[in-house]
């Protein structure tokens, strides 16, 4: 089947050459290939060896080989379906070529006695060995063989290899391939020159070490990886310098809000909270904007720390803003923070998209006049019409859920200078990985949970143990505690999720008539959502049926049981987030993962991991293994990963060398640094600024 596709496209290209060329330019742009140098840096995925001819008798079944032979016969047959059959022979044996899709003019290639060079996978057929849809060309007896391996490039939909090859060959000729590195450095590190590295990679000479090429350990690959890492290091340093040059308000230890808040908390900060607060506090005293990620497991107490930072801004006469990805999470913050800070006389504003026009205008006015000291909300905060009078600190919760653009927009919400920026995430990412996505970001980690938390016991139940689950809910509720029932994630569609939640709600009400059950989902009007949450907080709702709107941030300490239905459909990070809603009080908490079998291998593994550990860092690590970094970080949102060739773990020696080289270039060869960045990062820098 697969072998048929390329031919079809080739046929189309012949039919409509004019339309094709405009289309190709757009396809190249989609791959980010706009400049000649971009084409030069579009490196092969692998190679095909067309430098050798294999005698037919020596060709092995199932292997891709190139043969050269003379046409004996060419015929179109009609059974079992229309096809073109060409028989060939060389000195050693005979072979058939079979084309299921072909165009009439093709038969002209196969006149008797013509010499055909064909490359494809050899298969034993009814009539002897054959190739289906081989790549072929008509040659003369003295047509030379290529002297280089044939590159196979990453290609988007509809982009042919021959088109890419031609474009890249031209670009290699036209582009400036002179070195961006000073000769002294090239010599010292014994690197290939850039020109020879790309020449080798696009057209490896016969006899090249093919394993080193495919494993990307060949010196040519090392040079490219070094260059890529150097570009990353340079841009990281440049972004940091640029940030240090910008002005942000100095938020020093004055006023009394911070101290009063610490004094009024019903608990003492953990050591980890103290430490990250010191780190943040010291950033805020600088005259350049802070850019710090505060990461910590679900329930580790990030919000308190963020509140302290906000109060520090207020103590200095500035405003602070907190933006959360969902309305329900924003509401949680609003309730919690208002409770803490309004007692200190702080004026808090609330701004989300669903506010009535009048209330929205009032909120915007108080933000603009500066009378709102702390503003909490959703991305409504970054919409037009919102202008802060004196924003000193922007806090973004669950930052990975926002797109790059949205994060940049909040920071841009002040006229001159920049606010300090604090991002929070419950999905801890390894520092090295963070570096590939965020050029310039300090990281603080809360690695300790508040005392007295009992680990959540996680059970994995098959769907047919529902009765048992209902009994447990009944028991929990009777003993005075509360429970969540999380409904399946059907797909991206909220409507379907909702349907499932409503059905479950009805079933549970019938099954547990004495239990006070509530339902919450994303489609409820905000006021109703808030009312349901309030009832659950107060305990008048005992069992809360919910879609994943409760995924982040909801905080009810008396809830000690959670059932997650169709747990096999959830990702690890999400299961962990959900489970983090319980185990916040002093009671022993249980999370039941209810699944519908049969389980796919990956789902089984995920549930196993959930049962085995409740450590968010460990779970993040396993998630990374299972899914790869892209999805884990929400790469679709945060832009492409910056590293295409190098691997921060496998190429650690190069990372270290590139880091040193970056220092050297910026100090002694600033023009080289400039040219290098231009070559590697042009057009991608915006993503680096987050
Ligand atoms: P996160 O946002 O990191 O998931 P929160 O800031 O919502 O966590 O805190 C989770 C819960 O723990 C909240 O109820 C909070 O009041 C409480 N908490 C925070 N810090 C402490 C502490 N040092 N000791 C006891 N409880 C704490
Ligand atoms: Mg939180």
XYZ file of C-alpha atoms and ligand atoms in Angstrom:
718
model
C 0.000 0.000 0.000
C 2.519 2.546 1.157
C 4.663 2.008 -1.875
C 1.864 3.299 -4.053
C 1.615 6.790 -2.679
C 4.754 8.418 -4.032
C 3.907 7.389 -7.576
C 0.472 8.912 -7.322
C 1.944 12.197 -6.312
C 4.464 12.049 -9.091
C 1.614 11.586 -11.523
C -0.167 14.638 -10.138
C 2.951 16.757 -10.359
C 3.192 15.987 -14.026
C -0.422 16.935 -14.553
C -0.295 20.326 -12.844
C 3.214 21.705 -12.664
C 2.227 25.373 -12.381
C -0.076 25.043 -9.398
C 2.461 22.763 -7.751
C 5.312 25.282 -7.602
C 3.313 27.958 -5.751
C 2.084 25.242 -3.398
C 5.610 24.076 -2.756
C 6.754 27.498 -1.628
C 3.944 27.549 0.920
C 4.834 24.046 2.039
C 8.430 25.082 2.553
C 7.293 28.049 4.610
C 5.226 25.725 6.760
C 8.414 23.822 7.536
C 10.058 27.123 8.453
C 12.241 27.007 5.343
C 12.273 30.545 4.013
C 15.924 31.500 3.656
C 18.635 29.602 1.804
C 20.378 28.953 5.079
C 17.192 27.374 6.464
C 17.314 24.888 3.604
C 20.973 24.250 4.318
C 20.070 23.482 7.931
C 17.237 21.185 6.898
C 19.245 18.025 7.416
C 18.448 14.496 6.285
C 16.614 12.029 8.456
C 18.454 9.158 6.831
C 20.090 8.090 3.603
C 19.574 5.701 0.755
C 22.523 4.004 -0.832
C 22.264 4.294 -4.595
C 25.969 4.106 -5.124
C 25.954 0.354 -5.688
C 24.300 -2.082 -8.092
C 23.389 -5.519 -6.768
C 23.204 -8.474 -9.196
C 19.634 -9.810 -9.217
C 20.720 -13.268 -8.122
C 22.379 -11.818 -5.014
C 19.475 -9.637 -3.946
C 17.795 -10.895 -0.792
C 14.069 -11.011 -0.187
C 12.761 -8.145 1.934
C 15.810 -5.931 1.437
C 15.850 -2.671 -0.463
C 18.371 -2.894 -3.262
C 19.328 -1.227 -6.495
C 19.566 -3.353 -9.610
C 20.345 -2.550 -13.227
C 18.890 -4.737 -15.960
C 17.519 -4.797 -19.506
C 13.819 -4.827 -20.379
C 12.649 -8.188 -21.754
C 8.963 -7.480 -21.979
C 6.459 -4.846 -20.889
C 2.714 -5.455 -20.745
C -0.434 -4.154 -19.211
C -2.487 -6.935 -17.642
C -6.033 -6.673 -16.348
C -6.343 -9.454 -13.814
C -6.745 -9.374 -10.905
C -6.674 -5.651 -11.650
C -5.183 -3.303 -14.189
C -1.432 -3.118 -13.787
C 1.834 -2.691 -15.603
C 4.235 -5.594 -15.534
C 7.831 -5.215 -16.721
C 10.241 -8.132 -16.835
C 13.938 -7.397 -16.619
C 17.078 -9.478 -16.763
C 20.714 -8.897 -15.912
C 23.597 -11.356 -16.338
C 22.669 -13.154 -13.147
C 18.891 -13.500 -13.211
C 15.400 -12.153 -13.873
C 13.081 -9.816 -12.028
C 9.641 -8.233 -12.521
C 8.638 -4.671 -11.815
C 4.973 -4.237 -10.999
C 3.059 -0.946 -11.114
C -0.518 -0.846 -9.868
C -0.818 2.867 -10.517
C 0.794 4.091 -13.678
C 0.161 6.484 -16.478
C 0.103 5.472 -20.123
C 3.276 7.282 -21.149
C 5.199 5.189 -18.679
C 5.170 2.210 -20.993
C 7.408 4.224 -23.320
C 10.219 3.930 -20.775
C 10.146 0.183 -21.002
C 10.876 -0.593 -24.634
C 12.558 -3.916 -25.112
C 16.303 -3.711 -24.513
C 16.103 -0.467 -22.531
C 18.456 -0.337 -19.562
C 16.615 0.307 -16.295
C 18.118 1.189 -12.953
C 15.561 0.405 -10.270
C 15.577 0.662 -6.503
C 13.036 -0.943 -4.247
C 12.217 -3.706 -1.876
C 12.651 -7.153 -3.326
C 9.840 -9.672 -2.800
C 9.313 -13.206 -3.922
C 6.253 -13.183 -6.205
C 4.341 -15.861 -8.084
C 6.476 -15.228 -11.155
C 9.766 -15.040 -9.271
C 11.387 -12.035 -7.553
C 9.673 -8.678 -8.055
C 9.648 -5.051 -6.972
C 6.380 -3.174 -6.544
C 6.514 0.487 -7.474
C 10.290 0.782 -7.421
C 11.954 4.096 -8.031
C 13.529 3.724 -11.464
C 15.150 5.550 -14.319
C 16.256 4.719 -17.819
C 20.071 4.799 -18.078
C 22.800 4.132 -20.605
C 25.469 1.524 -20.184
C 27.908 4.237 -19.084
C 25.580 6.322 -16.896
C 27.652 6.896 -13.778
C 26.430 5.855 -10.351
C 26.011 8.582 -7.743
C 29.121 9.036 -5.663
C 27.219 10.149 -2.557
C 24.468 8.641 -0.447
C 21.033 9.958 -1.336
C 19.533 12.040 1.495
C 15.964 11.548 2.700
C 14.593 14.741 4.233
C 11.818 15.454 6.690
C 9.056 16.609 4.366
C 5.656 18.024 5.115
C 2.515 16.825 3.443
C 2.823 16.976 -0.323
C 6.470 18.007 -0.506
C 8.469 15.643 -2.685
C 11.992 14.499 -1.926
C 13.181 15.457 -5.376
C 11.851 18.987 -4.933
C 13.560 19.304 -1.549
C 16.791 17.846 -2.882
C 16.876 20.265 -5.780
C 16.120 23.219 -3.506
C 18.724 22.241 -0.981
C 21.365 21.597 -3.625
C 20.739 25.079 -4.971
C 20.813 26.589 -1.483
C 24.114 24.894 -0.718
C 25.514 26.660 -3.743
C 23.978 30.082 -3.088
C 24.025 30.459 0.688
C 26.869 31.927 2.647
C 28.414 28.898 4.318
C 31.435 30.664 5.742
C 32.148 29.903 9.326
C 30.578 31.844 12.157
C 33.146 30.542 14.613
C 36.594 32.073 14.999
C 39.289 29.796 13.553
C 41.045 29.588 16.894
C 37.954 28.038 18.455
C 37.425 25.585 15.592
C 41.006 24.432 15.949
C 40.905 24.216 19.706
C 37.752 22.098 19.709
C 38.858 20.139 16.626
C 35.550 20.810 14.895
C 34.703 20.334 11.229
C 34.172 23.567 9.347
C 30.523 24.486 8.913
C 30.734 24.257 5.114
C 32.231 20.799 5.148
C 29.830 19.579 7.838
C 26.730 20.514 5.854
C 28.273 19.257 2.603
C 28.940 15.904 4.248
C 25.502 15.640 5.789
C 23.607 16.492 2.620
C 25.748 14.316 0.376
C 27.832 11.818 2.331
C 30.615 10.451 0.144
C 30.796 6.742 -0.631
C 32.729 5.030 2.119
C 31.526 7.376 4.863
C 31.052 5.729 8.264
C 27.352 5.026 7.881
C 26.718 3.995 11.465
C 28.250 7.206 12.764
C 26.000 9.075 10.385
C 22.825 7.332 11.432
C 23.691 7.534 15.120
C 24.638 11.160 14.629
C 28.041 10.777 16.205
C 29.879 11.605 12.978
C 32.105 14.728 13.273
C 29.827 16.498 10.807
C 26.858 15.916 13.092
C 28.867 16.984 16.110
C 29.660 20.278 14.447
C 25.995 20.885 13.696
C 24.911 19.971 17.216
C 27.602 22.178 18.664
C 26.399 25.082 16.544
C 22.826 24.524 17.591
C 23.708 24.370 21.287
C 25.899 27.423 20.925
C 22.998 29.339 19.416
C 20.879 28.293 22.364
C 23.504 29.359 24.875
C 24.056 32.667 23.131
C 20.397 33.493 23.006
C 19.961 32.497 26.632
C 22.705 34.874 27.648
C 21.443 37.564 25.377
C 17.927 37.280 26.726
C 19.276 37.492 30.256
C 21.355 40.548 29.427
C 18.390 42.195 27.794
C 16.336 41.497 30.884
C 19.004 42.900 33.180
C 18.970 46.057 31.087
C 15.242 46.549 31.513
C 13.743 48.474 34.352
C 11.376 47.071 36.906
C 10.256 48.624 40.154
C 12.504 47.872 43.076
C 10.263 46.121 45.589
C 12.122 46.300 48.855
C 11.212 45.183 52.368
C 9.059 48.034 53.590
C 5.479 48.404 54.741
C 3.921 45.773 56.892
C 1.561 43.688 54.747
C 4.009 40.825 54.248
C 4.827 40.517 57.906
C 1.185 40.801 58.934
C 0.161 38.110 56.500
C 2.838 35.711 57.771
C 1.705 36.512 61.303
C -1.916 35.852 60.510
C -1.512 32.480 58.784
C -2.883 29.573 60.824
C 0.301 27.651 60.059
C 4.035 28.202 59.813
C 5.684 28.215 56.394
C 7.540 25.046 55.547
C 11.295 25.312 55.158
C 10.878 24.929 51.430
C 8.347 27.759 51.317
C 10.713 29.947 53.347
C 13.545 29.197 50.960
C 11.632 29.956 47.757
C 10.199 33.090 49.321
C 13.744 34.279 50.074
C 14.700 33.593 46.436
C 11.727 35.530 45.128
C 12.165 38.314 47.657
C 15.741 38.844 46.587
C 14.719 38.999 42.905
C 12.048 41.578 43.669
C 14.606 43.932 45.215
C 16.430 44.175 41.890
C 15.842 46.975 39.439
C 15.356 44.551 36.529
C 12.337 42.306 36.068
C 12.243 38.969 37.807
C 11.437 36.016 35.613
C 10.985 33.060 37.863
C 9.156 29.789 37.743
C 7.855 28.567 41.072
C 7.301 24.865 40.826
C 6.031 22.518 43.450
C 3.842 19.500 43.665
C 0.108 19.804 43.970
C -0.688 21.006 47.481
C 2.855 22.091 48.295
C 1.659 25.600 49.096
C 2.634 27.758 46.154
C -0.293 30.096 46.595
C 0.843 31.404 49.954
C 4.220 32.213 48.534
C 2.651 33.977 45.575
C 0.502 35.966 47.987
C 3.580 37.114 49.868
C 5.146 38.274 46.623
C 1.961 40.147 45.737
C 1.885 41.852 49.127
C 5.499 42.882 48.694
C 4.451 44.742 45.556
C 1.572 46.361 47.453
C 3.844 47.333 50.319
C 5.816 49.304 47.749
C 2.781 51.044 46.364
C 2.451 48.861 43.255
C -0.339 46.644 41.997
C -0.154 42.898 41.571
C -2.145 40.630 39.278
C -2.759 36.921 39.286
C -3.929 35.191 36.127
C -5.241 31.615 36.192
C -6.100 29.412 33.228
C -9.679 28.578 34.169
C -12.485 30.479 35.759
C -12.897 27.954 38.537
C -9.248 28.091 39.464
C -9.255 31.857 39.357
C -12.257 31.788 41.680
C -10.463 29.537 44.117
C -7.561 31.925 44.237
C -9.902 34.826 44.569
C -11.733 33.309 47.509
C -8.596 32.145 49.248
C -6.531 35.242 48.681
C -9.369 37.615 49.459
C -9.887 35.793 52.720
C -6.245 36.287 53.628
C -5.561 39.773 52.371
C -8.850 41.598 52.775
C -8.376 41.091 56.488
C -5.262 43.217 56.030
C -7.272 45.961 54.334
C -6.156 45.120 50.796
C -8.530 45.919 47.950
C -8.982 42.945 45.618
C -10.537 43.122 42.147
C -12.046 40.234 40.218
C -12.009 40.123 36.438
C -13.144 37.332 34.156
C -14.764 37.142 30.757
C -18.123 36.144 32.157
C -18.630 39.238 34.303
C -21.575 41.417 33.468
C -20.604 44.417 31.429
C -21.207 46.815 34.283
C -19.055 44.817 36.703
C -16.356 44.403 34.120
C -16.203 48.132 33.538
C -16.045 48.755 37.248
C -13.184 46.276 37.615
C -11.340 47.813 34.685
C -11.784 51.251 36.172
C -10.422 50.244 39.539
C -7.452 48.596 37.806
C -6.809 51.687 35.758
C -7.157 54.100 38.638
C -4.927 51.942 40.799
C -7.523 51.529 43.525
C -7.517 47.757 42.869
C -4.337 46.669 44.568
C -4.537 42.994 43.759
C -6.401 41.777 40.671
C -7.296 38.140 40.198
C -8.794 36.685 37.060
C -8.556 34.681 33.885
C -7.096 35.744 30.579
C -9.685 38.536 30.657
C -6.831 40.316 32.428
C -4.892 40.589 29.208
C -7.733 41.671 27.001
C -8.137 45.075 25.479
C -9.464 47.686 27.800
C -7.409 46.539 30.759
C -4.607 48.908 31.645
C -2.910 48.755 35.009
C -1.966 51.982 36.703
C 1.132 50.608 38.399
C 1.583 46.897 37.840
C 4.612 45.731 39.786
C 4.145 41.982 39.725
C 2.383 39.628 37.312
C 1.698 36.125 38.590
C 0.661 33.396 36.171
C -0.683 30.184 37.680
C -0.348 26.867 35.864
C 1.636 28.754 33.306
C 2.035 25.816 30.934
C -1.670 26.008 30.187
C -1.329 29.400 28.619
C 0.023 29.993 25.169
C 3.184 31.969 24.641
C 1.240 34.905 23.314
C -0.939 35.140 26.394
C 2.025 35.068 28.737
C 3.750 37.790 26.772
C 0.596 39.872 26.748
C 0.281 40.047 30.513
C 3.814 41.281 30.769
C 3.093 43.908 28.155
C 0.200 45.293 30.198
C 2.246 48.118 31.602
C 3.305 51.241 29.837
C 6.980 51.688 30.582
C 9.355 49.294 32.215
C 8.209 45.804 33.030
C 6.583 44.152 35.967
C 8.286 41.312 37.748
C 6.948 37.984 36.611
C 6.274 34.918 38.696
C 5.006 31.779 37.048
C 3.676 28.822 38.954
C 3.493 25.226 37.889
C 2.527 21.995 39.569
C 4.132 20.054 36.767
C 7.767 20.015 37.677
C 10.090 19.875 34.735
C 13.777 19.079 34.876
C 15.966 22.162 34.699
C 17.765 21.017 31.568
C 14.498 20.441 29.801
C 13.171 23.801 30.909
C 16.220 25.392 29.335
C 15.329 24.087 25.918
C 11.977 25.805 26.100
C 12.576 28.949 28.071
C 15.736 30.762 27.274
C 15.974 32.742 30.440
C 14.153 31.558 33.468
C 15.113 31.119 37.085
C 13.516 28.202 38.838
C 12.479 27.867 42.485
C 11.228 24.535 43.702
C 9.106 23.690 46.729
C 10.202 20.158 47.421
C 8.345 19.531 50.644
C 4.668 19.209 51.513
C 3.155 20.923 54.566
C 3.367 18.684 57.623
C 0.598 16.334 58.620
C -0.431 15.364 55.136
C -1.244 11.695 54.921
C -0.271 10.075 51.663
C -3.265 9.190 49.526
C -3.849 5.466 49.114
C -4.551 4.720 45.475
C -6.614 1.721 44.383
C -7.204 0.519 40.860
C -10.604 -1.114 40.337
C -12.181 -2.671 37.284
C -15.533 -1.251 36.277
C -17.405 -4.322 37.573
C -16.529 -3.367 41.164
C -18.776 -0.319 41.044
C -21.019 -1.649 43.834
C -18.042 -1.829 46.138
C -17.135 1.724 45.218
C -20.649 2.928 46.021
C -20.428 1.223 49.417
C -17.196 3.071 50.130
C -18.739 6.382 49.257
C -21.647 5.640 51.526
C -19.279 4.771 54.336
C -17.140 7.884 53.849
C -20.133 10.166 53.783
C -21.643 8.563 56.885
C -18.409 9.145 58.782
C -18.717 12.860 57.988
C -16.212 13.223 55.204
C -16.798 14.189 51.594
C -16.036 12.734 48.199
C -15.435 13.598 44.554
C -16.616 11.594 41.600
C -14.684 12.649 38.527
C -16.292 11.905 35.206
C -14.594 10.609 32.138
C -12.834 12.661 29.641
C -14.553 11.735 26.429
C -12.660 13.852 24.015
C -11.938 17.510 23.584
C -15.628 18.195 23.379
C -17.092 19.770 26.477
C -20.590 18.818 25.400
C -19.883 15.103 25.508
C -18.063 15.384 28.809
C -21.077 17.155 30.139
C -23.475 14.493 28.914
C -21.466 11.814 30.683
C -21.371 13.834 33.891
C -25.116 14.440 33.863
C -25.784 10.735 33.306
C -23.446 9.732 36.115
C -25.047 12.284 38.394
C -28.480 10.764 37.762
C -27.229 7.210 38.330
C -25.484 8.131 41.556
C -28.547 9.932 42.852
C -30.612 6.827 42.241
C -28.003 4.544 43.813
C -27.285 6.732 46.867
C -30.651 8.299 47.720
C -29.578 9.447 51.178
C -26.461 11.249 50.041
C -26.531 14.934 49.176
C -25.014 15.022 45.717
C -23.997 18.027 43.643
C -22.925 18.436 40.033
C -20.364 20.829 38.652
C -19.097 21.220 35.121
C -17.606 23.788 32.788
C -20.897 24.802 31.194
C -22.535 25.995 34.398
C -22.856 29.764 34.658
C -20.082 31.078 36.924
C -22.490 32.116 39.649
C -23.930 28.617 39.842
C -20.487 27.060 39.746
C -19.461 29.257 42.630
C -22.645 28.361 44.513
C -22.073 24.618 44.090
C -18.450 24.950 45.160
C -19.532 26.977 48.147
C -21.994 24.263 49.190
C -19.284 21.666 48.871
C -16.879 23.773 50.919
C -19.530 24.173 53.607
C -20.296 20.464 53.564
C -23.918 20.719 52.523
C -22.951 18.777 49.387
C -21.373 15.471 50.399
C -20.549 13.996 47.039
C -19.502 16.245 44.184
C -19.842 14.881 40.677
C -17.483 16.818 38.469
C -15.931 16.999 35.062
C -12.274 17.888 35.017
C -13.065 21.490 35.871
C -11.826 20.563 39.325
C -8.513 19.457 37.931
C -6.510 22.312 39.267
C -6.474 24.161 42.492
C -9.717 23.189 44.167
C -9.171 22.966 47.872
C -11.561 21.259 50.287
C -9.712 19.640 53.170
C -12.639 17.527 54.338
C -12.779 15.625 51.048
C -10.976 12.354 51.554
C -12.286 10.092 48.814
C -12.017 10.475 45.087
C -13.342 8.200 42.402
C -12.031 8.757 38.906
C -14.191 7.055 36.340
C -12.594 5.790 33.135
C -9.229 6.531 34.647
C -7.638 4.802 31.664
C -8.507 7.813 29.525
C -6.561 10.310 31.566
C -2.900 11.176 31.264
C -0.523 10.807 34.186
C -0.140 14.492 34.882
C -3.881 14.926 34.918
C -4.491 11.974 37.226
C -1.900 13.358 39.577
C -3.478 16.791 39.533
C -6.891 15.327 40.222
C -5.670 13.135 43.031
C -4.021 16.177 44.573
C -7.505 17.449 45.469
C -7.662 14.963 48.329
C -5.221 14.180 51.111
C -5.284 17.792 52.234
C -6.871 17.219 55.603
C -5.887 14.991 58.469
C -8.043 12.003 57.484
C -6.680 9.039 55.592
C -7.554 9.604 51.935
C -8.305 7.114 49.207
C -8.315 7.569 45.450
C -10.075 4.919 43.405
C -9.146 4.660 39.770
C -12.052 2.974 38.081
C -11.217 1.594 34.667
C -12.968 -0.077 31.809
C -11.023 -3.026 30.443
C -9.360 -4.311 28.439
C -6.506 -1.967 29.195
C -4.016 -0.904 26.543
C -0.410 -1.413 27.609
C 0.233 2.274 28.092
C -2.909 2.802 30.157
C -2.022 -0.180 32.342
C 1.385 1.322 32.916
C -0.052 4.707 33.833
C -2.436 3.247 36.377
C 0.396 1.160 37.806
C 2.543 4.253 38.239
C -0.321 6.069 39.966
C -0.751 3.216 42.403
C 2.962 2.997 43.085
C 3.825 6.627 43.783
C 2.351 9.943 44.807
C 5.540 11.889 44.232
C 4.842 14.490 41.553
C 8.455 14.686 40.452
C 8.652 10.945 39.995
C 5.391 10.970 38.086
C 6.611 13.786 35.874
C 9.753 11.807 35.163
C 7.789 8.703 34.197
C 5.421 10.796 32.134
C 8.381 12.178 30.275
C 9.545 8.640 29.553
C 6.142 7.521 28.352
C 5.181 10.514 26.288
C 8.315 12.364 25.351
C 9.004 15.979 26.244
C 6.843 17.603 23.601
C 3.440 16.721 24.901
C 4.574 16.896 28.476
C 5.327 20.556 28.197
C 2.410 21.312 25.988
C 4.819 21.980 23.163
C 2.018 22.721 20.787
C 1.458 25.838 22.855
C 4.969 26.808 23.701
C 6.270 26.716 20.179
C 8.611 24.247 18.698
C 11.327 22.811 20.826
C 14.392 24.772 20.032
C 16.706 21.861 19.701
C 16.291 19.900 16.528
C 19.553 18.023 16.465
C 21.279 18.062 19.829
C 20.091 16.201 22.884
C 20.790 17.807 26.224
C 21.393 14.499 27.918
C 23.225 12.511 25.256
C 25.344 15.462 24.154
C 26.312 16.796 27.553
C 29.952 17.270 26.588
C 28.852 19.519 23.736
C 26.532 21.463 26.027
C 29.450 22.257 28.304
C 31.692 23.211 25.391
C 28.985 25.380 23.858
C 28.395 27.135 27.137
C 32.077 28.064 27.410
C 32.215 29.076 23.769
C 29.201 31.354 24.245
C 31.044 33.262 26.977
C 34.088 33.565 24.762
C 32.180 34.791 21.728
C 30.197 37.389 23.631
C 33.353 38.707 25.247
C 35.878 38.571 22.401
C 33.992 38.006 19.160
C 30.634 39.769 19.392
C 30.241 39.862 15.603
C 30.661 36.117 15.391
C 27.963 35.732 18.040
C 25.659 37.976 16.070
C 26.184 36.093 12.826
C 25.764 32.767 14.549
C 22.439 33.725 16.057
C 21.280 35.139 12.770
C 22.109 31.869 11.047
C 20.415 29.652 13.612
C 17.619 31.517 15.267
C 16.268 34.038 12.887
C 12.521 34.196 13.309
C 12.428 31.956 16.351
C 13.491 34.446 18.977
C 9.998 35.402 20.047
C 9.550 31.988 21.583
C 12.710 32.442 23.542
C 11.439 35.452 25.375
C 8.837 33.713 27.474
P -0.596 24.442 45.543
O -1.117 25.673 44.860
O 0.891 24.391 45.581
O -1.189 23.193 45.000
P -1.846 25.574 47.827
O -1.083 26.815 47.893
O -3.219 25.622 47.271
O -1.011 24.476 47.039
O -1.861 24.926 49.275
C -2.536 23.738 49.538
C -3.137 23.803 50.913
O -2.117 23.754 51.905
C -3.929 25.076 51.187
O -5.046 24.728 51.914
C -2.960 25.905 52.020
O -3.647 26.785 52.858
C -2.236 24.853 52.810
N -0.890 25.231 53.209
C -0.014 25.952 52.492
N 1.153 26.085 53.155
C 1.016 25.426 54.332
C 1.878 25.191 55.447
N 3.132 25.664 55.488
N 1.391 24.449 56.451
C 0.141 23.966 56.405
N -0.720 24.147 55.405
C -0.300 24.870 54.360
Mg -2.401 25.870 43.218
